[in-house]
GROMACS .gro file of C-alpha atoms in nm:
model
  270
    1ALA     CA    1   0.000   0.000   0.000
    2SER     CA    2   0.283   0.238   0.087
    3GLY     CA    3   0.443   0.170  -0.252
    4ALA     CA    4   0.119   0.256  -0.430
    5VAL     CA    5   0.091   0.582  -0.238
    6ALA     CA    6   0.451   0.670  -0.321
    7ARG     CA    7   0.392   0.599  -0.691
    8ALA     CA    8   0.075   0.812  -0.687
    9ALA     CA    9   0.262   1.096  -0.519
   10ARG     CA   10   0.546   1.077  -0.773
   11GLY     CA   11   0.298   1.068  -1.059
   12ALA     CA   12   0.113   1.371  -0.927
   13ALA     CA   13   0.441   1.559  -0.883
   14ASP     CA   14   0.544   1.474  -1.240
   15ARG     CA   15   0.217   1.615  -1.371
   16TRP     CA   16   0.255   1.949  -1.192
   17ARG     CA   17   0.427   2.231  -1.375
   18PRO     CA   18   0.470   2.600  -1.285
   19VAL     CA   19   0.232   2.835  -1.464
   20VAL     CA   20   0.296   3.209  -1.444
   21GLN     CA   21   0.054   3.451  -1.602
   22PRO     CA   22  -0.098   3.783  -1.486
   23GLN     CA   23  -0.384   3.771  -1.235
   24SER     CA   24  -0.324   3.402  -1.173
   25GLY     CA   25  -0.484   3.335  -1.508
   26GLY     CA   26  -0.267   3.037  -1.597
   27LEU     CA   27  -0.428   2.702  -1.520
   28ASP     CA   28  -0.278   2.359  -1.501
   29GLY     CA   29  -0.551   2.142  -1.650
   30ARG     CA   30  -0.520   1.813  -1.469
   31ARG     CA   31  -0.809   1.602  -1.344
   32THR     CA   32  -0.832   1.597  -0.966
   33ARG     CA   33  -1.097   1.395  -0.790
   34ALA     CA   34  -1.109   1.290  -0.428
   35ARG     CA   35  -1.217   0.941  -0.529
   36ARG     CA   36  -0.914   0.889  -0.749
   37GLY     CA   37  -0.659   0.973  -0.482
   38LEU     CA   38  -0.491   1.251  -0.679
   39ALA     CA   39  -0.337   1.570  -0.552
   40PRO     CA   40  -0.510   1.906  -0.609
   41THR     CA   41  -0.425   2.094  -0.926
   42ARG     CA   42  -0.177   2.377  -0.861
   43LEU     CA   43  -0.281   2.706  -1.018
   44GLY     CA   44  -0.140   3.056  -1.061
   45GLY     CA   45   0.206   3.207  -1.022
   46PRO     CA   46   0.398   3.483  -0.841
   47GLU     CA   47   0.163   3.754  -0.966
   48GLY     CA   48  -0.120   3.576  -0.788
   49ASP     CA   49   0.052   3.580  -0.450
   50ARG     CA   50  -0.201   3.825  -0.317
   51LEU     CA   51  -0.575   3.870  -0.296
   52VAL     CA   52  -0.674   4.056  -0.612
   53ARG     CA   53  -0.967   4.293  -0.577
   54ALA     CA   54  -1.277   4.178  -0.762
   55GLU     CA   55  -1.414   4.400  -1.038
   56ALA     CA   56  -1.754   4.424  -0.873
   57PRO     CA   57  -1.826   4.435  -0.497
   58PRO     CA   58  -2.055   4.173  -0.349
   59PRO     CA   59  -2.422   4.273  -0.329
   60PRO     CA   60  -2.537   4.456  -0.016
   61PRO     CA   61  -2.682   4.240   0.261
   62ARG     CA   62  -3.053   4.177   0.255
   63LEU     CA   63  -3.296   4.135   0.541
   64GLY     CA   64  -3.310   3.766   0.613
   65HIS     CA   65  -3.269   3.477   0.374
   66ALA     CA   66  -3.621   3.474   0.229
   67GLY     CA   67  -3.700   3.124   0.345
   68GLY     CA   68  -3.344   2.998   0.383
   69ALA     CA   69  -3.324   2.637   0.271
   70ARG     CA   70  -3.666   2.656   0.104
   71GLY     CA   71  -3.551   2.948  -0.110
   72VAL     CA   72  -3.234   2.765  -0.210
   73GLN     CA   73  -3.429   2.451  -0.292
   74LYS     CA   74  -3.673   2.644  -0.509
   75LYS     CA   75  -3.391   2.820  -0.696
   76LEU     CA   76  -3.206   2.495  -0.761
   77GLU     CA   77  -3.521   2.316  -0.872
   78GLN     CA   78  -3.594   2.596  -1.119
   79ALA     CA   79  -3.238   2.590  -1.256
   80VAL     CA   80  -3.252   2.210  -1.297
   81ALA     CA   81  -3.591   2.231  -1.472
   82GLU     CA   82  -3.462   2.495  -1.715
   83ALA     CA   83  -3.147   2.296  -1.788
   84ARG     CA   84  -3.347   1.977  -1.841
   85ALA     CA   85  -3.580   2.155  -2.085
   86GLN     CA   86  -3.283   2.285  -2.284
   87HIS     CA   87  -3.085   1.959  -2.272
   88PRO     CA   88  -3.333   1.669  -2.247
   89ASP     CA   89  -3.072   1.419  -2.367
   90LYS     CA   90  -2.814   1.484  -2.093
   91PRO     CA   91  -2.806   1.418  -1.716
   92ILE     CA   92  -2.841   1.722  -1.493
   93GLU     CA   93  -2.630   1.737  -1.177
   94VAL     CA   94  -2.624   1.986  -0.891
   95TRP     CA   95  -2.279   2.077  -0.756
   96ALA     CA   96  -2.143   2.336  -0.512
   97THR     CA   97  -1.820   2.536  -0.500
   98ASP     CA   98  -1.640   2.744  -0.241
   99GLU     CA   99  -1.292   2.881  -0.160
  100HIS     CA  100  -1.092   2.831   0.158
  101ARG     CA  101  -0.797   3.046   0.261
  102ILE     CA  102  -0.516   2.883   0.456
  103GLY     CA  103  -0.172   3.018   0.536
  104LEU     CA  104   0.117   3.045   0.776
  105THR     CA  105  -0.107   3.177   1.052
  106PRO     CA  106  -0.164   2.871   1.277
  107ILE     CA  107  -0.499   2.693   1.294
  108LEU     CA  108  -0.561   2.625   1.663
  109ARG     CA  109  -0.796   2.355   1.790
  110ARG     CA  110  -0.871   2.206   2.129
  111VAL     CA  111  -0.683   1.888   2.226
  112TRP     CA  112  -0.690   1.646   2.516
  113ALA     CA  113  -0.416   1.699   2.775
  114PRO     CA  114  -0.337   1.559   3.122
  115LYS     CA  115  -0.510   1.741   3.402
  116GLY     CA  116  -0.306   2.037   3.519
  117GLN     CA  117  -0.094   2.060   3.203
  118ARG     CA  118  -0.141   2.324   2.936
  119PRO     CA  119  -0.097   2.190   2.580
  120ILE     CA  120   0.146   2.387   2.364
  121ALA     CA  121   0.132   2.439   1.988
  122LEU     CA  122   0.420   2.606   1.805
  123GLY     CA  123   0.326   2.902   1.588
  124HIS     CA  124   0.473   3.194   1.399
  125HIS     CA  125   0.216   3.436   1.256
  126ARG     CA  126   0.300   3.533   0.898
  127TYR     CA  127   0.043   3.665   0.654
  128LYS     CA  128   0.111   3.450   0.350
  129TRP     CA  129  -0.174   3.253   0.201
  130LEU     CA  130  -0.287   2.972  -0.024
  131TYR     CA  131  -0.641   2.932  -0.154
  132VAL     CA  132  -0.810   2.595  -0.193
  133THR     CA  133  -1.110   2.587  -0.428
  134ALA     CA  134  -1.333   2.280  -0.427
  135PHE     CA  135  -1.613   2.174  -0.659
  136VAL     CA  136  -1.818   1.902  -0.492
  137GLN     CA  137  -2.119   1.692  -0.590
  138PRO     CA  138  -2.289   1.684  -0.249
  139THR     CA  139  -2.465   1.347  -0.270
  140SER     CA  140  -2.169   1.143  -0.397
  141GLY     CA  141  -1.883   1.347  -0.252
  142GLU     CA  142  -1.704   1.356  -0.588
  143THR     CA  143  -1.468   1.653  -0.558
  144PHE     CA  144  -1.230   1.849  -0.778
  145TRP     CA  145  -0.959   2.026  -0.573
  146TYR     CA  146  -0.752   2.324  -0.689
  147VAL     CA  147  -0.479   2.517  -0.505
  148SER     CA  148  -0.387   2.875  -0.601
  149ASN     CA  149  -0.204   3.171  -0.453
  150GLY     CA  150  -0.463   3.436  -0.534
  151VAL     CA  151  -0.822   3.493  -0.645
  152SER     CA  152  -0.974   3.735  -0.895
  153LYS     CA  153  -1.260   3.744  -1.143
  154PRO     CA  154  -1.046   3.658  -1.450
  155PHE     CA  155  -0.889   3.377  -1.250
  156PHE     CA  156  -1.228   3.239  -1.142
  157ALA     CA  157  -1.352   3.251  -1.502
  158GLY     CA  158  -1.052   3.044  -1.606
  159LEU     CA  159  -1.111   2.807  -1.316
  160LEU     CA  160  -1.474   2.755  -1.425
  161ALA     CA  161  -1.353   2.672  -1.774
  162LEU     CA  162  -1.099   2.422  -1.636
  163PHE     CA  163  -1.355   2.256  -1.409
  164ALA     CA  164  -1.610   2.235  -1.692
  165ARG     CA  165  -1.355   2.068  -1.917
  166GLU     CA  166  -1.236   1.820  -1.653
  167ALA     CA  167  -1.587   1.735  -1.532
  168GLY     CA  168  -1.728   1.695  -1.884
  169ALA     CA  169  -1.981   1.976  -1.841
  170GLY     CA  170  -2.163   2.035  -2.168
  171ARG     CA  171  -2.018   1.719  -2.321
  172ASP     CA  172  -2.127   1.449  -2.076
  173ARG     CA  173  -2.356   1.633  -1.836
  174ILE     CA  174  -2.505   1.970  -1.744
  175ILE     CA  175  -2.397   2.106  -1.406
  176VAL     CA  176  -2.598   2.349  -1.194
  177LEU     CA  177  -2.340   2.508  -0.963
  178GLY     CA  178  -2.441   2.653  -0.626
  179LEU     CA  179  -2.209   2.927  -0.500
  180ASP     CA  180  -2.203   3.246  -0.296
  181SER     CA  181  -2.213   3.601  -0.430
  182ALA     CA  182  -1.851   3.700  -0.376
  183GLY     CA  183  -1.749   3.979  -0.611
  184TRP     CA  184  -1.534   3.755  -0.830
  185HIS     CA  185  -1.824   3.506  -0.867
  186THR     CA  186  -2.069   3.748  -1.024
  187ALA     CA  187  -2.135   3.958  -1.335
  188PRO     CA  188  -2.030   4.175  -1.505
  189ASN     CA  189  -1.745   4.034  -1.713
  190LEU     CA  190  -1.765   3.680  -1.578
  191VAL     CA  191  -1.752   3.427  -1.861
  192VAL     CA  192  -1.947   3.109  -1.777
  193PRO     CA  193  -1.859   2.810  -1.998
  194GLU     CA  194  -2.112   2.602  -2.185
  195GLY     CA  195  -2.257   2.327  -1.970
  196LEU     CA  196  -2.249   2.525  -1.642
  197ARG     CA  197  -2.538   2.717  -1.486
  198LEU     CA  198  -2.468   2.930  -1.178
  199ALA     CA  199  -2.721   2.937  -0.893
  200TYR     CA  200  -2.639   3.194  -0.623
  201LEU     CA  201  -2.708   3.132  -0.256
  202PRO     CA  202  -2.846   3.410  -0.033
  203PRO     CA  203  -2.584   3.656   0.097
  204TYR     CA  204  -2.410   3.569   0.423
  205SER     CA  205  -2.550   3.215   0.439
  206PRO     CA  206  -2.257   2.970   0.473
  207GLU     CA  207  -2.490   2.729   0.651
  208LEU     CA  208  -2.664   2.673   0.315
  209GLN     CA  209  -2.341   2.588   0.130
  210PRO     CA  210  -2.249   2.216   0.124
  211ALA     CA  211  -1.888   2.292   0.024
  212GLU     CA  212  -1.836   2.473   0.356
  213HIS     CA  213  -1.834   2.131   0.523
  214LEU     CA  214  -1.521   2.030   0.334
  215TRP     CA  215  -1.294   2.272   0.516
  216PRO     CA  216  -1.294   2.130   0.871
  217VAL     CA  217  -1.205   1.791   0.721
  218LEU     CA  218  -0.934   1.941   0.502
  219ASP     CA  219  -0.786   2.134   0.798
  220GLU     CA  220  -0.742   1.835   1.030
  221PRO     CA  221  -0.371   1.769   0.952
  222LEU     CA  222  -0.302   2.147   0.962
  223ALA     CA  223  -0.441   2.212   1.309
  224ASN     CA  224  -0.185   2.299   1.580
  225GLN     CA  225   0.099   2.256   1.331
  226TYR     CA  226   0.383   2.492   1.237
  227PHE     CA  227   0.482   2.536   0.871
  228GLU     CA  228   0.802   2.713   0.777
  229THR     CA  229   0.701   2.793   0.418
  230LEU     CA  230   0.396   2.785   0.191
  231ALA     CA  231   0.559   2.499   0.004
  232ASP     CA  232   0.560   2.293   0.324
  233LEU     CA  233   0.194   2.377   0.379
  234GLU     CA  234   0.104   2.291   0.021
  235ARG     CA  235   0.260   1.947   0.046
  236VAL     CA  236   0.045   1.862   0.347
  237VAL     CA  237  -0.267   1.999   0.176
  238ALA     CA  238  -0.193   1.797  -0.137
  239ASN     CA  239  -0.152   1.477   0.062
  240ARG     CA  240  -0.473   1.548   0.249
  241CYS     CA  241  -0.671   1.601  -0.073
  242ARG     CA  242  -0.518   1.283  -0.212
  243GLY     CA  243  -0.629   1.083   0.090
  244LEU     CA  244  -0.990   1.201   0.109
  245ASP     CA  245  -1.259   0.999  -0.068
  246GLY     CA  246  -1.612   1.079  -0.174
  247ASP     CA  247  -1.781   0.856   0.083
  248GLN     CA  248  -1.600   1.038   0.363
  249LEU     CA  249  -1.679   1.383   0.225
  250SER     CA  250  -2.046   1.316   0.150
  251LEU     CA  251  -2.111   1.265   0.522
  252GLY     CA  252  -2.089   1.643   0.557
  253THR     CA  253  -2.202   1.764   0.215
  254ASN     CA  254  -2.514   1.550   0.162
  255PHE     CA  255  -2.769   1.792   0.306
  256HIS     CA  256  -3.075   1.584   0.396
  257TRP     CA  257  -3.287   1.896   0.446
  258CYS     CA  258  -3.230   2.048   0.100
  259GLU     CA  259  -3.377   1.835  -0.177
  260GLY     CA  260  -3.235   2.081  -0.432
  261PHE     CA  261  -2.882   1.953  -0.372
  262ARG     CA  262  -3.006   1.592  -0.394
  263MET     CA  263  -3.172   1.610  -0.736
  264SER     CA  264  -2.871   1.479  -0.929
  265ALA     CA  265  -2.948   1.112  -0.872
  266ARG     CA  266  -3.304   1.155  -1.001
  267ALA     CA  267  -3.194   1.367  -1.294
  268ARG     CA  268  -2.961   1.088  -1.413
  269ARG     CA  269  -3.259   0.862  -1.479
  270PHE     CA  270  -3.410   1.084  -1.749
   0.00000   0.00000   0.00000
């Protein structure tokens, strides 16, 4: 088993290559799925080593979530119905996407310790970051992982195109993608590839986002640990993504209360 893991790690490393283009626009188009035990695709370059301002600010907060889960379910059902009417010959699947920022600032969590002893975790606060973007099918846990060193609207447009190509959106299936209304996720000037339909969640509602449940699982090997460089951190993140499987992830992403995120299995039968 250890030999297989080593071969997979070497193969993933051989497939990685540095890509340097403005605004982190360069993408390394390799398939990355949690089920297949592959590392996350590495995106961007030195120019992306910062948070790039989005072209449009996120929409102002609204009063309440207009029904919360019911509103999300209705929106997803409508998007699936429209996609099915336009593409009756293809399966329709509902996915979710989100970003997660991690860096050299320690992630602290509670631990067990002998009575009377204070546990100690080494840490050195430095404000350097990586961004992990995940696209997950909530019912199956199938996940595409990507690691970058910045985010921006042009970068996200390129990431959508890469995900659509790797997931077969438009060719093999139509994907309705649930996401938040961050400035780099929204119009204007956001190019959405064929085969993807974006469905926006209510503002400030992470509890309605299945992909949010990926991050505590991803962070487990990072908690209470000290990393000297971003490269050290990235290696641990890559190994973690490689080790996670869909069955493990779907325990958190398969929202039983929101039928909208569970329509994919039914849609496949048409």
